[in-house]
C-alpha cells in the first residue's frame, strides 16, 4: 500500500513517481480511500514540479482504469473521430465541426464536459436548445452515430470517474492550468470514449488556459505524444484566444453562430477554424483522402447545405428542436466594442 | 466574501494576500465553510512561495481569533513562561525544564501537542505515566500552576481550533516543513495559551524539520519577530538533531531520562540543553535576575533536589504516579549503536 503523503512529498521535492504508485493513487482516489485534500496537495505540487512523460502516461492510464471504456471500433466497424478544444471563451467549434464530418460520412462522437474555470462548456451551450438531451446511454450513443453520423453527449459518470472528480477539485484549488494534468484529463477521456483520431484545438492567449504560444505548443506536443502512446492519432491546431472566438458569447447566441457558420454565414475567424478542424478530421478518418481533398469536401458540404442538414438531423435525433427560432433569447444582449469589426448576433 | 480559489491562485503565482483575506480564509475554515482541500492546496502553494512577514502575522492573528485565549497574567498575577521545541526525535526537554522553573519560583504553563510527522509529542510521552491527565480545564490549569508552579496540558479544542485542524491536514499533505506555517502554528498557540515569555528550542539536522542550520536560524528569527509583534518575549536556542537527543527513544524511556536529568544524572547532551533552556527561562521571567544568576539557580535546583521534588509535586497534582518504578516497560528494548558513547536506559 502506498502512503499518499509520501508520494506528495516526493513530487513536491522534485522526485519521480512510479507507474504503480500513480495507479494506486488514482484507483484509491476513485474508490474514496484517498481524500480530496491529498489530491489537492498533489496537484499543487505537480503545478510547481510538473510530471515526466512517463508519469503523465501512467497517470492517464490509471485514470482510464478507474472506469468503463467504449469500443466504438467494434460497435460501429468504423474509425470514429473527435475534436476537442482546450477551452476558451466563445468556443463552439465542435458544434459546427461534427455536422460537417457527419455530412462527409465520417462518424463523429464526442463526450463533452461542463465549463472549467471561466470558460463555458459545449454541453452548457447545447442545453440552451429546447429538448436537447446530453445524457445518452452507450447503446443510444452508438445507434445515433450509426443513424445520423454523430453525437455529442455528456461524459457519463462511468467514463474516467477519477477525472470527473479531479476536474472539479482542480477547478476550486487553482490547479487547472498545468500541462500534464490538462493532458491526462483530456486524453484519458478521449481514449476511454473510443475516439481513434482526434483534432485538438489548443487555445492560446489571454482568454485561454495557455497564455503563451510556447506553453500552448508544449501542451499540444504532450497531448499528441500521449495519444500516440495509446495508439490514437492526433493533430493539434493552435488558435489565438486573445479575444473571444467569433463575436457571440452566451450559450444560445453561440449556437446561432454555429448554425450560421454551417451555412457559410459565420464570422470569418470562426469559420476558418471550423473548416480547418473539419478538414483535418476528414484527413485522419477512414475515408482515405488527403488534406487537399478533405478541404474540397468540407467546402462542398457547407456550400450544398449538407452540413446544415446534418446539424438538423443530429439535434432532432438527440431530442432537440433544430429550429433556430426556438432558441431562448436573453432579456438583455449588450453590444461590447472590440478591436475587430463589429458583429452582433 | 473572498473566493478561496482566487487566493490560492494569487499565492501560487507569487502574489501577496491581505490581512483581511487571510482572516476570512482562516475563519471560514474554522467554521467549516472552506473545505480541507482548499487549505491543502493553499498550504502547498505556501510551501513553494512562502509568506511575507505581514502575511505570517495576519495568518497567526486569524488563527488565534478562531478560538479562546487564556489570560494567565490576570489569573495568576505573574509572568508565565513556556518552552517549546520545534520537534525532533527523543525530545523531552519540557518535561525537565518545567520542574526546574517551578523549583526556582517561575510559573511554567505549557499547552502541548501530539507528535507531528515522525516525531513523538510531549503529551504522548507524559501519557506513559500511569494516571497522568493531559486534559485539564482552564480553572484546573490556573489552580495547578498557582499550587505547584507548573502544568503541561493538551491544547484544548477551544484554543486555536483552526490550527488543530490545519496541523492534522499538513501532516497528511506533505506541507509540514514550511517556515511560515510552522511559525504561525507554534506562535498562535503560545499567544493564545497566555505565555508571556517563551524559550524556543529549534532543532536542526537530519532528524528535525529544519535540515540546515540556515533554515533553522531563519525559522528562529521569524518566530522571535512574530512573538514580538504580539508583545511576547522569546529566546531561540538552535540545537543539533542529527541524532536523537539523549539516548532513549520511546515514551516511558524518555520520561526516565528526564527524571535522571532532574537529579543531575542524565546524558550530558540532554542535560546541557535542559540547563540552558531553564536558565534562559529564568532570565526572561519576572524574577528580575540576569543570565549568570539564572545559571547559578538552575544548577542549585538540580543539586539540592528541588527540581526532582518539583517534578514529583507536578506529576502528582496532575493525577499521575511520580514513582519511576510505575512506568511501563516495553517487552523489547533494543540497543542501537550510535557514534556516541553507548547509553542504554
XYZ file of C-alpha atoms in Angstrom, chain A residues 3-6 8-13 36-38 40-42 44-45 47-49 169 171-177, chain B residues 3-6 8-13 36-38 40-42 44-45 47-49 169 171-177:
58
model
C 1.296 6.273 1.641
C -0.160 9.235 -0.283
C 1.664 11.800 1.882
C 4.976 10.217 0.869
C 3.063 14.074 -2.403
C 6.316 14.833 -0.613
C 8.453 13.138 -3.251
C 6.736 15.053 -6.039
C 6.957 18.270 -4.021
C 10.703 17.727 -3.723
C -9.676 15.182 -1.899
C -7.247 17.126 0.276
C -4.378 14.803 -0.577
C -5.361 18.851 -3.954
C -1.881 18.982 -2.393
C -0.622 16.540 -5.031
C -0.413 21.806 -6.443
C 2.938 20.012 -6.108
C 1.796 22.523 -10.686
C 5.242 23.519 -9.433
C 7.214 20.386 -10.353
C -11.277 19.580 -7.492
C -11.294 23.971 -10.566
C -11.540 25.091 -6.913
C -7.894 24.643 -5.907
C -6.159 26.748 -8.583
C -4.565 23.707 -10.198
C -6.307 23.819 -13.570
C -3.598 25.278 -15.770
C -13.186 33.300 -3.228
C -10.663 30.837 -1.780
C -9.610 29.586 -5.238
C -8.583 33.140 -6.146
C -4.819 30.116 -3.691
C -4.093 31.170 -7.267
C -2.606 34.505 -6.223
C -0.331 32.850 -3.672
C 0.569 30.142 -6.221
C 1.614 32.866 -8.634
C -9.814 20.937 3.696
C -8.899 20.519 0.033
C -8.659 24.265 -0.498
C -4.320 21.740 1.364
C -3.742 23.453 -1.990
C -3.121 26.746 -0.193
C 1.276 23.574 -0.823
C 1.316 26.904 -2.662
C 5.354 25.728 0.622
C 6.659 26.898 -2.745
C 6.043 30.640 -2.432
C -4.103 18.400 7.447
C 0.687 16.179 8.390
C -1.009 14.180 5.602
C -0.394 16.583 2.718
C 3.390 16.977 2.911
C 3.114 20.619 3.962
C 4.585 20.383 7.448
C 8.083 21.725 6.878
